[in-house]
Short mmCIF file of C-alpha atoms and ligand atoms in Angstrom, two decimals:
data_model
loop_
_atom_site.label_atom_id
_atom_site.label_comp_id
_atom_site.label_asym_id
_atom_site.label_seq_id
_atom_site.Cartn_x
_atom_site.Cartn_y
_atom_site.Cartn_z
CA UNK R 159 -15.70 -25.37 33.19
CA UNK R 160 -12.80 -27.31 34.40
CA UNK R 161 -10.62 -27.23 37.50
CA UNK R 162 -7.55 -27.16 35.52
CA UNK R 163 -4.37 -26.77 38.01
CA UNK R 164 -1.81 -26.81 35.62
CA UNK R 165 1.95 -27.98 36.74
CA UNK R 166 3.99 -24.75 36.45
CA UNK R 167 7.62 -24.59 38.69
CA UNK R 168 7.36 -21.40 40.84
CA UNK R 169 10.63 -20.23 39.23
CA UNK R 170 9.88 -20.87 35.28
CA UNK R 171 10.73 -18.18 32.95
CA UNK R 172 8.84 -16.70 30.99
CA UNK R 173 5.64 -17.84 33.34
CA UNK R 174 3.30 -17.60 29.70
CA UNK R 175 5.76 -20.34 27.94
CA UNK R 176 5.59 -22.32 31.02
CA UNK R 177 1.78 -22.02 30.99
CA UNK R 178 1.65 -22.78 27.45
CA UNK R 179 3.90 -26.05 27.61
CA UNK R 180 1.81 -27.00 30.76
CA UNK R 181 -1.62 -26.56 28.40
CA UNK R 182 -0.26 -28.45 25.38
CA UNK R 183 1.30 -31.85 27.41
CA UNK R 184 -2.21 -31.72 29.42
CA UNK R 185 -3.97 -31.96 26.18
CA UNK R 186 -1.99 -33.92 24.63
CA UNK R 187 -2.20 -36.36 27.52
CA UNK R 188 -6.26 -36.46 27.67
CA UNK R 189 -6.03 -34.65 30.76
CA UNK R 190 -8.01 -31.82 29.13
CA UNK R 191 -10.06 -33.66 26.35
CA UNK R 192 -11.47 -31.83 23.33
CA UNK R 193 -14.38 -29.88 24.28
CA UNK R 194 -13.42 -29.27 27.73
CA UNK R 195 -13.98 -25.24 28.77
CA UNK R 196 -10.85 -23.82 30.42
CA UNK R 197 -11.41 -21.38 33.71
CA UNK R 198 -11.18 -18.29 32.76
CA UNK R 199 -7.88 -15.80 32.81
CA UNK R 200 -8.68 -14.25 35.66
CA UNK R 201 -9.53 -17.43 37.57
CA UNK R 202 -6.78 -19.08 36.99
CA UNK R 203 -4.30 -16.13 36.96
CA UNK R 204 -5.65 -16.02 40.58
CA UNK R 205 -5.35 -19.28 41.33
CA UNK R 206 -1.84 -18.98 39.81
CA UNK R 207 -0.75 -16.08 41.65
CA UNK R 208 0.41 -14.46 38.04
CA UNK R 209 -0.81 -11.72 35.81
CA UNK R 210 -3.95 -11.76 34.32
CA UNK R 211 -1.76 -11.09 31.14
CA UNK R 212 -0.13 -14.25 31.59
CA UNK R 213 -2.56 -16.89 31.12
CA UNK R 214 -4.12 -14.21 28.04
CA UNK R 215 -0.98 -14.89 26.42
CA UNK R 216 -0.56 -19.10 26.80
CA UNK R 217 -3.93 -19.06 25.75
CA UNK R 218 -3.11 -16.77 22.43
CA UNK R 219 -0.20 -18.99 22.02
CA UNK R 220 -2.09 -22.42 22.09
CA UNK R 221 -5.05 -20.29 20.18
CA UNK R 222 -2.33 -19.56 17.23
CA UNK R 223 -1.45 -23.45 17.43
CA UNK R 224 -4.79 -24.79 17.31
CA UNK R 225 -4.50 -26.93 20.45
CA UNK R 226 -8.26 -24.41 21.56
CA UNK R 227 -10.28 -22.17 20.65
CA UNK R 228 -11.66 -18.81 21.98
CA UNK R 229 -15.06 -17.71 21.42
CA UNK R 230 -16.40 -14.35 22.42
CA UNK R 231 -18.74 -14.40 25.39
CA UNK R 232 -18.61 -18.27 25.99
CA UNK R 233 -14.54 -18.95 27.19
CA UNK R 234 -11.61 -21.35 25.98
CA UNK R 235 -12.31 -24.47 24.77
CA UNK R 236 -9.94 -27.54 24.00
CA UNK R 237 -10.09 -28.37 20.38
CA UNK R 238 -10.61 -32.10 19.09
CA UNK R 239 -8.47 -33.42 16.45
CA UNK R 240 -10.21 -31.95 13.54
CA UNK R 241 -8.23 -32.53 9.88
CA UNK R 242 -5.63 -29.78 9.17
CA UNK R 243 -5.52 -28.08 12.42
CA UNK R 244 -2.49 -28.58 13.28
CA UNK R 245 -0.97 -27.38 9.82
CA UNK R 246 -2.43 -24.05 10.52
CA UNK R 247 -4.89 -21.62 8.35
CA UNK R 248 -1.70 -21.18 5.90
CA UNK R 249 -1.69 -24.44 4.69
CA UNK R 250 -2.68 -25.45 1.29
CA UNK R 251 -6.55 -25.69 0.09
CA UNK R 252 -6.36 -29.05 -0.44
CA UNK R 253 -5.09 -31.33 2.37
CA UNK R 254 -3.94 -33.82 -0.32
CA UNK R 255 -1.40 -31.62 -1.74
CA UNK R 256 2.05 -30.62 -0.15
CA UNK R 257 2.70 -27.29 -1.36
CA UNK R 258 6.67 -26.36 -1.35
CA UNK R 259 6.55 -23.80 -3.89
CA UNK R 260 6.08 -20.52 -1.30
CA UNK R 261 9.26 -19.34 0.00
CA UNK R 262 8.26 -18.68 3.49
CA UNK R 263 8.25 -20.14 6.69
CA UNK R 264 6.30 -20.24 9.29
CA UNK R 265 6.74 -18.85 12.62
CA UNK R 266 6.31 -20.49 16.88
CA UNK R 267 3.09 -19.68 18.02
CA UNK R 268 4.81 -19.40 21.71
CA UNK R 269 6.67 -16.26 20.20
CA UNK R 270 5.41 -13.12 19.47
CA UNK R 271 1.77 -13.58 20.05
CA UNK R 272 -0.12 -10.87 18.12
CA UNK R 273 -3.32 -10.60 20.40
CA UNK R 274 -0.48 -10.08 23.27
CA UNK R 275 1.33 -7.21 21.80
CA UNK R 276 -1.92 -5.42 21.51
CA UNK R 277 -2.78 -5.83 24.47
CA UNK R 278 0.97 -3.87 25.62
CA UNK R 279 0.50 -1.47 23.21
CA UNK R 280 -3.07 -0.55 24.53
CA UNK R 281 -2.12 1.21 27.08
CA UNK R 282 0.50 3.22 26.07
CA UNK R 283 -0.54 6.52 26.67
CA UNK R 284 0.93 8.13 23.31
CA UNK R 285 -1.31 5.71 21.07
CA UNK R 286 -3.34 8.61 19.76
CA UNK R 287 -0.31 10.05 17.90
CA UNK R 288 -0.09 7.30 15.54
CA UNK R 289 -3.52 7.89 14.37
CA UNK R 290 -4.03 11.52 14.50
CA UNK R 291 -1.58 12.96 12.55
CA UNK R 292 0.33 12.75 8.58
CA UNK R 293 3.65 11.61 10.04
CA UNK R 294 6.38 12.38 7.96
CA UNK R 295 6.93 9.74 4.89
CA UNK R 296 10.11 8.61 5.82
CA UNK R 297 8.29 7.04 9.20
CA UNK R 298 8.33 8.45 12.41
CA UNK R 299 11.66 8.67 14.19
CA UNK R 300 11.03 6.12 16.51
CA UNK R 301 10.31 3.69 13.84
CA UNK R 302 13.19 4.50 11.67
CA UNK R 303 15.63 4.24 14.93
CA UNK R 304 14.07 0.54 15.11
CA UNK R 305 14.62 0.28 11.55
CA UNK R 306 18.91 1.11 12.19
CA UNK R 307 18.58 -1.08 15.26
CA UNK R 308 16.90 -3.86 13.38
CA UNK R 309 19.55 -3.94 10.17
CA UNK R 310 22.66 -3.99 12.57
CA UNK R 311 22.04 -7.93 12.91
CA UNK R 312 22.84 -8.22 9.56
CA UNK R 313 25.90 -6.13 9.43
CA UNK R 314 24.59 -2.91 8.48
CA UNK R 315 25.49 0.40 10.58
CA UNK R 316 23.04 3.46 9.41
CA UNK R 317 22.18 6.35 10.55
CA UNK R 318 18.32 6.47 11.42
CA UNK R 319 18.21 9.41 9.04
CA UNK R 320 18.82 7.43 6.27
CA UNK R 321 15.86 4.55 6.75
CA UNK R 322 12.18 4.93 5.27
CA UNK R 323 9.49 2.48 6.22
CA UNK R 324 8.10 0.96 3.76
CA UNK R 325 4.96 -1.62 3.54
CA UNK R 326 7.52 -4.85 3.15
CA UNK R 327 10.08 -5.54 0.91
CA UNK R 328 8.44 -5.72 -2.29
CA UNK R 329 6.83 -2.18 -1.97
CA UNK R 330 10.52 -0.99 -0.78
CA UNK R 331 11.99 -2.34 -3.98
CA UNK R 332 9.29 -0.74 -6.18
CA UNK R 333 9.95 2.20 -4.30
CA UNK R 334 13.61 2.17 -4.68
CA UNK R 335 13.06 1.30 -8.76
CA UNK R 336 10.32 4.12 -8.82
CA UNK R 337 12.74 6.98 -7.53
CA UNK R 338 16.26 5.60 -9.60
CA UNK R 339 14.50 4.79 -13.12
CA UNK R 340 11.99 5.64 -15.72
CA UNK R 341 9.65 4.04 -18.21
CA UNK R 342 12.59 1.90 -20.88
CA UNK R 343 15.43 2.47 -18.51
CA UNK R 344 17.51 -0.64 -18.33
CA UNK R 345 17.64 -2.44 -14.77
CA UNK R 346 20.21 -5.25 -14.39
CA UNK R 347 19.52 -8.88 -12.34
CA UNK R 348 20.67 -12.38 -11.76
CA UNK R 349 20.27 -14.52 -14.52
CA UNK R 350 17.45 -16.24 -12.08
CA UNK R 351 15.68 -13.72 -9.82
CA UNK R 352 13.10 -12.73 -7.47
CA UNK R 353 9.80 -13.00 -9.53
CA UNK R 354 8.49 -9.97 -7.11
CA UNK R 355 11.03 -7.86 -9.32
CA UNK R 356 9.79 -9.09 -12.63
CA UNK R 357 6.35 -7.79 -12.15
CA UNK R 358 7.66 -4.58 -10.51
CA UNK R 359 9.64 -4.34 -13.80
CA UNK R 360 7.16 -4.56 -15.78
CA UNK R 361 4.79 -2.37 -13.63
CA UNK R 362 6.95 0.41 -14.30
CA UNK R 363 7.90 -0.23 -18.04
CA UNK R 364 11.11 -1.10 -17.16
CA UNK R 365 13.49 -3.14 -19.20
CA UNK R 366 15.28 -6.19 -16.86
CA UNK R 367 18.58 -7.50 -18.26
CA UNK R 368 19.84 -10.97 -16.57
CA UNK R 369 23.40 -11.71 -15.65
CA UNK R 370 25.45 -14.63 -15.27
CA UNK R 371 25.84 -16.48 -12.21
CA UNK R 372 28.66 -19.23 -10.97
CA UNK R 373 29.29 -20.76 -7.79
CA UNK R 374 30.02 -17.51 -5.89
CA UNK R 375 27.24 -15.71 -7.62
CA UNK R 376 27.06 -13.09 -9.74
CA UNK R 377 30.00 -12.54 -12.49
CA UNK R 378 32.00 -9.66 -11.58
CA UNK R 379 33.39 -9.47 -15.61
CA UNK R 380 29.44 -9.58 -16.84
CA UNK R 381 29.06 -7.15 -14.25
CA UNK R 382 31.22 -4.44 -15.60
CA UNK R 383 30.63 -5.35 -19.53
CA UNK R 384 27.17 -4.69 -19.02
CA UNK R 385 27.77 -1.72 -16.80
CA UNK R 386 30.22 -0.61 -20.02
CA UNK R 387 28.54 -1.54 -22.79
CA UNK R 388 24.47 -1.41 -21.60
CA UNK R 389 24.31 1.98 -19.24
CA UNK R 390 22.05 0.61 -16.92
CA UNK R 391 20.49 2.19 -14.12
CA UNK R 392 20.81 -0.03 -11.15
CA UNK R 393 21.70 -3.50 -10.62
CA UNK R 394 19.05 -5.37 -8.19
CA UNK R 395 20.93 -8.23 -6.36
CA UNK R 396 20.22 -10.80 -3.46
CA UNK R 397 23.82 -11.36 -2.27
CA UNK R 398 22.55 -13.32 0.74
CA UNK R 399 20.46 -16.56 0.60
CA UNK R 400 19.59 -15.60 -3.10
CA UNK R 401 16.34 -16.33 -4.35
CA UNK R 402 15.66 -19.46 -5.63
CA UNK R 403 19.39 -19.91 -5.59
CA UNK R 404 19.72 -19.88 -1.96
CA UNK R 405 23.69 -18.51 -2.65
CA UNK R 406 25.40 -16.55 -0.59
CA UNK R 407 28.27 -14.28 -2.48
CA UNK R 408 31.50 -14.22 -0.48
CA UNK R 409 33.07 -10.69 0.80
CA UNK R 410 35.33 -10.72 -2.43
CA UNK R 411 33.10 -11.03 -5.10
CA UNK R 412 30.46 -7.79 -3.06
CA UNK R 413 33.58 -5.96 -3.13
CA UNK R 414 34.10 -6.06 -6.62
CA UNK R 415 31.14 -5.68 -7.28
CA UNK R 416 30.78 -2.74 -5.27
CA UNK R 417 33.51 -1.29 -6.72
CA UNK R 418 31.73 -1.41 -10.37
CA UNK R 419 29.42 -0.08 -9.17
CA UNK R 420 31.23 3.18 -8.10
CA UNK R 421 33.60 3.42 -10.85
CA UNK R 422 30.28 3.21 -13.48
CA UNK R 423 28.04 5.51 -10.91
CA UNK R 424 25.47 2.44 -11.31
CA UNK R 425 23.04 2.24 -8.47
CA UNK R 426 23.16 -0.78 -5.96
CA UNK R 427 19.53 -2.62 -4.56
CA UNK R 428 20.25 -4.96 -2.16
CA UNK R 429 17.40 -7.13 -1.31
CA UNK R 430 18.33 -8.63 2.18
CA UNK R 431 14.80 -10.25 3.44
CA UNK R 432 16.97 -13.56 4.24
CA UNK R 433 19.68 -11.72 6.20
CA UNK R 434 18.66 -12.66 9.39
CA UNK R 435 19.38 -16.31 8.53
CA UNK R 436 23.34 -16.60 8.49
CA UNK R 437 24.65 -17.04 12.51
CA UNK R 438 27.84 -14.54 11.07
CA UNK R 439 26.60 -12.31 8.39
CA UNK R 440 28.70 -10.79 5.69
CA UNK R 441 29.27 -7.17 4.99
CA UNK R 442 26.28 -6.23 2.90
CA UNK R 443 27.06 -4.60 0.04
CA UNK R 444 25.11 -1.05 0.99
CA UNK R 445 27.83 -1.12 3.77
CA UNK R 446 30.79 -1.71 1.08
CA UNK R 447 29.57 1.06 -1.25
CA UNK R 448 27.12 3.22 1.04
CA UNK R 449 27.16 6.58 -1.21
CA UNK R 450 25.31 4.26 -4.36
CA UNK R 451 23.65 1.36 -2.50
CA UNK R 452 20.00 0.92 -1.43
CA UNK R 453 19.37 -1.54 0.97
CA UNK R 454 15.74 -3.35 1.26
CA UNK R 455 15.03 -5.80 4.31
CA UNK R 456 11.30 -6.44 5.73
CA UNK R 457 9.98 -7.99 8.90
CA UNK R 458 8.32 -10.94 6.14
CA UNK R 459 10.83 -13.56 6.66
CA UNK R 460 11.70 -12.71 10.01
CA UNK R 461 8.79 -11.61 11.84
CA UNK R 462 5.78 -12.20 9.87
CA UNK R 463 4.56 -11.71 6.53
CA UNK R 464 1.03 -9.94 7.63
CA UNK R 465 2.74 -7.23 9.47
CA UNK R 466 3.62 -5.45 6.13
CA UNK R 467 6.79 -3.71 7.49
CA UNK R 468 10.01 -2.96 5.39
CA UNK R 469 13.29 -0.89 5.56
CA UNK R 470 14.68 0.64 2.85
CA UNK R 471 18.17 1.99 3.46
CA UNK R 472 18.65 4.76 0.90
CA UNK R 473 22.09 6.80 0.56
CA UNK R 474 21.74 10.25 2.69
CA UNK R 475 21.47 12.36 -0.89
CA UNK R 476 19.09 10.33 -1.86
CA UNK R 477 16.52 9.70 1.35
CA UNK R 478 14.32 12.39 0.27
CA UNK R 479 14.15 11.53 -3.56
CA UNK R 480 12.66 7.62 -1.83
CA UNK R 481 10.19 9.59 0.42
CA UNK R 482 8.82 11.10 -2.71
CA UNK R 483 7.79 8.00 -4.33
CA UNK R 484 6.67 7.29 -0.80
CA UNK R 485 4.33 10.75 -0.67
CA UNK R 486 3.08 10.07 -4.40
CA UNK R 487 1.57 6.78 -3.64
CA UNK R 488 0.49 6.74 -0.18
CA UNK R 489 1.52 9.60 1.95
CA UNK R 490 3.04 7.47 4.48
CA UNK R 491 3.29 3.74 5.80
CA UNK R 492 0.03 3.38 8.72
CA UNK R 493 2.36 4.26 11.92
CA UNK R 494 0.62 1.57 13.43
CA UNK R 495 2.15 -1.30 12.10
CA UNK R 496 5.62 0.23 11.60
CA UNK R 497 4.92 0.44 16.07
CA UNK R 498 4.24 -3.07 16.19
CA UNK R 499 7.20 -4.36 14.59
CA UNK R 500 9.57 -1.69 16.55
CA UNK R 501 7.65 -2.64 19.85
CA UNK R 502 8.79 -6.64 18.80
CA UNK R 503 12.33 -5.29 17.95
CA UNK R 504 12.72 -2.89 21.08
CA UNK R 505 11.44 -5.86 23.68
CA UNK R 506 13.83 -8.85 21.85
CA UNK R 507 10.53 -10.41 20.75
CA UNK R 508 12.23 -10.13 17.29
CA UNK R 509 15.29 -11.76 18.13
CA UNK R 510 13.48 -14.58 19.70
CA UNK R 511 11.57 -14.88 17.16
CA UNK R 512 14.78 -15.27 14.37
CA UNK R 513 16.28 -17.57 16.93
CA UNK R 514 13.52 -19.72 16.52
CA UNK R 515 13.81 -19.61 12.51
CA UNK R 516 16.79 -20.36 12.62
CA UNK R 517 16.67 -23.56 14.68
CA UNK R 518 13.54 -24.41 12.53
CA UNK R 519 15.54 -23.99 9.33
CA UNK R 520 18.44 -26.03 10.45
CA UNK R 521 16.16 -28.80 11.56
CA UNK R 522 14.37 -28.83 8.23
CA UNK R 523 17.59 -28.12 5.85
CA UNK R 524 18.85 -31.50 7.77
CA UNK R 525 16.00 -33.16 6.84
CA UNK R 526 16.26 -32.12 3.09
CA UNK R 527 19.97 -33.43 3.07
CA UNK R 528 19.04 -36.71 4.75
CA UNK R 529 16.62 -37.48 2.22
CA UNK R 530 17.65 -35.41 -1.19
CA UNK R 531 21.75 -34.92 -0.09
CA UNK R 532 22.08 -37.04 -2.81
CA UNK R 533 21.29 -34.75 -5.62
CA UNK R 534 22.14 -31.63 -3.79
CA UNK R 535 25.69 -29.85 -4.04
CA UNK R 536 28.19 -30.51 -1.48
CA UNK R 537 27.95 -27.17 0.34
CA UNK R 538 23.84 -26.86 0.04
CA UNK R 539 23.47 -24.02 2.50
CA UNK R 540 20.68 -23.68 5.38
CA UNK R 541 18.03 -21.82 3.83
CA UNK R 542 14.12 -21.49 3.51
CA UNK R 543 14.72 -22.52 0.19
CA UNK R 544 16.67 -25.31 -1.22
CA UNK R 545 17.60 -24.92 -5.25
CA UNK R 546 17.51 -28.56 -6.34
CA UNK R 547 19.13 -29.43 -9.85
CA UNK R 548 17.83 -32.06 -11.85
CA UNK R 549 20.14 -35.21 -12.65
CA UNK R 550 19.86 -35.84 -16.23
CA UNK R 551 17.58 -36.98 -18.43
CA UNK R 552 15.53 -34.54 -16.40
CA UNK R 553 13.65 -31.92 -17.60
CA UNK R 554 11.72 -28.90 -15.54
CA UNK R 555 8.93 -29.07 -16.83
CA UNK R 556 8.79 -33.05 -16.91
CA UNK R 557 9.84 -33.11 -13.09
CA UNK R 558 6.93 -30.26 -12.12
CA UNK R 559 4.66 -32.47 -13.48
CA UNK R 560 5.32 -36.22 -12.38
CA UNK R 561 6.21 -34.21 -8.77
CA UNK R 562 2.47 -32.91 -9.11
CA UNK R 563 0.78 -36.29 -10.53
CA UNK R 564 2.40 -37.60 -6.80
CA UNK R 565 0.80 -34.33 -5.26
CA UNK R 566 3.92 -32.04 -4.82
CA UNK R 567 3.83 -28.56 -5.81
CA UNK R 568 7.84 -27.35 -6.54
CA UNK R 569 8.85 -24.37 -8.36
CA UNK R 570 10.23 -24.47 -11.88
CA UNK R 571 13.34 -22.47 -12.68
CA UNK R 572 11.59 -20.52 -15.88
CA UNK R 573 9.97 -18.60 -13.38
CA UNK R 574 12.29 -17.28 -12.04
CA UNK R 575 14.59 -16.60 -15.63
CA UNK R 576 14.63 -13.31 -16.39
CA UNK R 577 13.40 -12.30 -20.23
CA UNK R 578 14.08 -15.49 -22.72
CA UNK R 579 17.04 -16.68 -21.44
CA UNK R 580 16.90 -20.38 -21.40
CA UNK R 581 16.63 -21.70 -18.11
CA UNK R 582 18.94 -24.02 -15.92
CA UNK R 583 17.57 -27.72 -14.99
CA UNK R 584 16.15 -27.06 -11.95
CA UNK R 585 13.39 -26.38 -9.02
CA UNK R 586 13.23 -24.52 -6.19
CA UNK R 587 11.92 -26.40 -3.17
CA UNK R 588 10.47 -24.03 -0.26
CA UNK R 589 11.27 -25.93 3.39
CA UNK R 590 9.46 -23.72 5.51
CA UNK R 591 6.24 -23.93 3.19
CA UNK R 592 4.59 -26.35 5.31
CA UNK R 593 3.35 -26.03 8.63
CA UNK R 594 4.84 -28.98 10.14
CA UNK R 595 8.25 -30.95 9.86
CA UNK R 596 6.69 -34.26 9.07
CA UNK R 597 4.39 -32.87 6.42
CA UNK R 598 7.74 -31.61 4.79
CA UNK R 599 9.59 -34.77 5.52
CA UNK R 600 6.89 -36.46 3.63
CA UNK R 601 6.80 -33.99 0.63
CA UNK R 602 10.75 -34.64 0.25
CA UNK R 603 10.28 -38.03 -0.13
CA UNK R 604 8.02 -38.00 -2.26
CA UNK R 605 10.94 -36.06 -4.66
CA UNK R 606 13.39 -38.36 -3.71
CA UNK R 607 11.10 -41.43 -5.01
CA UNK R 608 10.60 -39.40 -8.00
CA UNK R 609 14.29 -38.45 -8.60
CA UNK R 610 14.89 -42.14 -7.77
CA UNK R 611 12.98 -43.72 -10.13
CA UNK R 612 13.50 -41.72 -12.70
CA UNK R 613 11.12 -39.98 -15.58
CA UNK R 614 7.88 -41.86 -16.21
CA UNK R 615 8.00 -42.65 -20.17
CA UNK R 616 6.30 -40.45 -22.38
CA UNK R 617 5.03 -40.70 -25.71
CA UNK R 618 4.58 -36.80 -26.54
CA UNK R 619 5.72 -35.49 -30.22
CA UNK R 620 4.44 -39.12 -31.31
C1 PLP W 803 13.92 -11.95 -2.19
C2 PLP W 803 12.60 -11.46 -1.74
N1 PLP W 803 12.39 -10.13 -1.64
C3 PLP W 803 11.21 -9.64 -1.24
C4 PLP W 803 10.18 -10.47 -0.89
C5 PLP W 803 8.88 -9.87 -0.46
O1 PLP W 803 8.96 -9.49 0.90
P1 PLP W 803 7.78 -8.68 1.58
O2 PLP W 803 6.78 -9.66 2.06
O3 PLP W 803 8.45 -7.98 2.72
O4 PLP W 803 7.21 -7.73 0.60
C6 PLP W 803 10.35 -11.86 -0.97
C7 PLP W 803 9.25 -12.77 -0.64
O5 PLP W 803 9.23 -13.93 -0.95
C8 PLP W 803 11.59 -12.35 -1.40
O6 PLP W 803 11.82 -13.67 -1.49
#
């Protein structure tokens, strides 16, 4: 075991970052080569003069970044510079390929460290509860309060009475759909959508009908002809940081459309898991028409994917209709996890944590318009997700597959069309999809040569 003695100021704040930063320039400077055993927490937290629960969490931190390793019984150990550790367990099977077809991204190990929150919520002394009883299936109250606390960032002032904790987004939304419509009923989109709401659509025999989009989003006028003409049940919408689109609809086109919506008695569903993202949200739409709007938002995007936590937002006459769906399927979300992410929220983990994202995304959304600004659209906004349109003589399906012969995986826009609509000229492009900035930077490039050079001839239909 070493005698490590880290270089940490007396007066650095939070002491765990410091100790982290202090771990990851020693090893990156061969002061503590790969293989070398750390002293123990309570060794060095002694030596330290800090909390045991200190060094626990720079070591979770540099654990989560690969920079060492724990192993049960036998201590810390620096890691050596093994291929793919440093893009994380999330990155793609094979190291080859640059995967930007998954919309998320991913999150600073030095925030939020999961084997550190357990270790505060150990020894709380009303753990028990969450395991020992059927809590109610809108959540527990605390959880729900979190939930209100947690959609105020993006605009949104509710009630705690009228959240229900859900297991993410996508089970929110198939809640939501579950408790509005029936098997046939008619449930209206963007012309390009969330796939998630395709296969909840056709989970529940639903029929999806796509609408229009322009430059601001979705067309008021196709709005209320289909509303008119169609009787649908509820329009599902993205307003903010659409997906693939990555469009954000300004206040006066979610007024109108909130005002459809009332004068038709159609039912809102806002899906709001990019939300977080904008530095000045705009009104959601829930809050412009609040007695017919369901709002969906999940900790996915801004928290982490794993921890399975979502708020639904349901009007109050409607709360218990949700909960329902809720009961049928599984009785109630595990309290457990719904703690976890209100324990993040409560302590500003959370916000940390979307300060971070936010940084991240602006760093990598300048990268994308230093090298692909030239085919993007003027105002390409910061997003995880860039929608990239094909110059001509383009085609999709031609561009997903030259993109992939140079070992780039990008989305195609048929999968995101709904029904047989024909689909625009164009791929989304995920930029939090890899772990690291470079690895990005290097799959953009790769598009840019592509778009650059143009289609490879092909002799197909010959
Ligand atoms: C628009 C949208 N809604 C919902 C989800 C799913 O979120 P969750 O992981 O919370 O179920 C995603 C994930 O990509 C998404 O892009």
């Amino acid at each position: 075991m070493t005698m490590w003695n880290p270089l940490v100021a007396s007066d650095a704040e939070p002491k765990y970052q410091a100790l982290f930063a202090a771990l990851q320039r020693d090893v990156e400077a061969g002061v503590l080569p790969p293989g070398t055993r750390l002293p123990t927490q309570r060794d060095l937290a002694q030596r330290l003069g800090v909390a045991i629960g200190t060094v626990g969490r720079a070591y979770a931190a540099a654990e989560q970044r690969g920079i060492v390793s724990g192993e049960v019984g036998r201590g810390t150990f620096v890691r050596g510079p093994e291929p793919g550790v440093e893009e994380g367990a999330m990155e793609e099977d094979d190291p080859e390929v640059i995967d930007l077809s998954k919309s998320r991204l991913v999150r600073d190990p030095r925030v939020g460290s999961v084997a550190s929150l357990l270790q505060t919520i150990a020894h709380r002394p009303d753990l028990d509860r969450l395991m020992d009883f059927y809590q109610p299936a809108t959540g527990m109250a605390r959880h729900r309060e979190m939930g209100a606390r947690w959609v105020r960032r993006a605009g949104l002032t509710v009630p705690a009475d009228r959240v229900i904790i859900t297991s993410g987004a996508q089970h929110g939304a198939a809640t939501v759909l579950a408790s509005l419509a029936k098997p046939g009923d008619l449930v209206l989109t963007e012309h390009v959508t969330y796939t998630g709401v395709k296969a909840i659509a056709s989970l529940l025999h639903l029929q999806l009908r796509g609408l229009p989009l322009d430059g601001q989003g979705l067309i008021p006028e196709a709005f209320e002809a289909a509303c008119r003409d169609l009787a649908p049940r509820a329009l599902y919408c993205m307003p903010t940081l659409h997906n693939p689109t990555a469009g954000t609809m300004p206040l006066g086109r979610r007024q109108a459309l909130a005002d459809i919506a009332a004068r038709y008695d159609v039912a809102l569903i806002e899906d709001d898991v990019y939300g977080f993202l904008p530095d000045q949200p705009l009104p959601p739409l829930t809050a412009l028409a609040p007695a017919n709007s369901y709002y969906i938002t999940s900790t996915s995007k801004s928290m982490a994917p794993g921890l399975r936590v979502g708020y639904v937002i349901a009007p109050e006459s409607r709360v218990d209709r949700v909960a329902g769906v809720i009961r049928a399927s599984t009785w109630l979300i595990a309290p457990l996890l719904a703690e976890l992410a209100s324990e993040w929220i409560e302590h500003g983990e959370a916000d940390a944590m979307v300060a971070w994202k936010r940084e991240e995304t602006s760093a990598r959304h300048a990268a994308a318009l230093r090298i692909l600004g030239r085919w993007l659209p003027d105002a390409t906004p910061r997003s995880f997700h860039l929608w990239l349109p094909l110059p001509e003589p383009w085609r999709t399906e031609e561009f997903v597959t030259q993109a992939r012969a140079r070992q780039v995986v990008v989305s195609p826009s048929e999968e995101f069309v709904v029904g047989r609509e024909s689909a625009p000229h164009a791929v989304r492009v995920c930029l939090g999809a890899t772990a690291s900035r470079a690895r990005l930077e290097e799959g953009l490039e790769r598009l840019a040569e592509l778009l650059e050079s143009g289609p490879a001839p092909s002799l197909s239909g010959y």
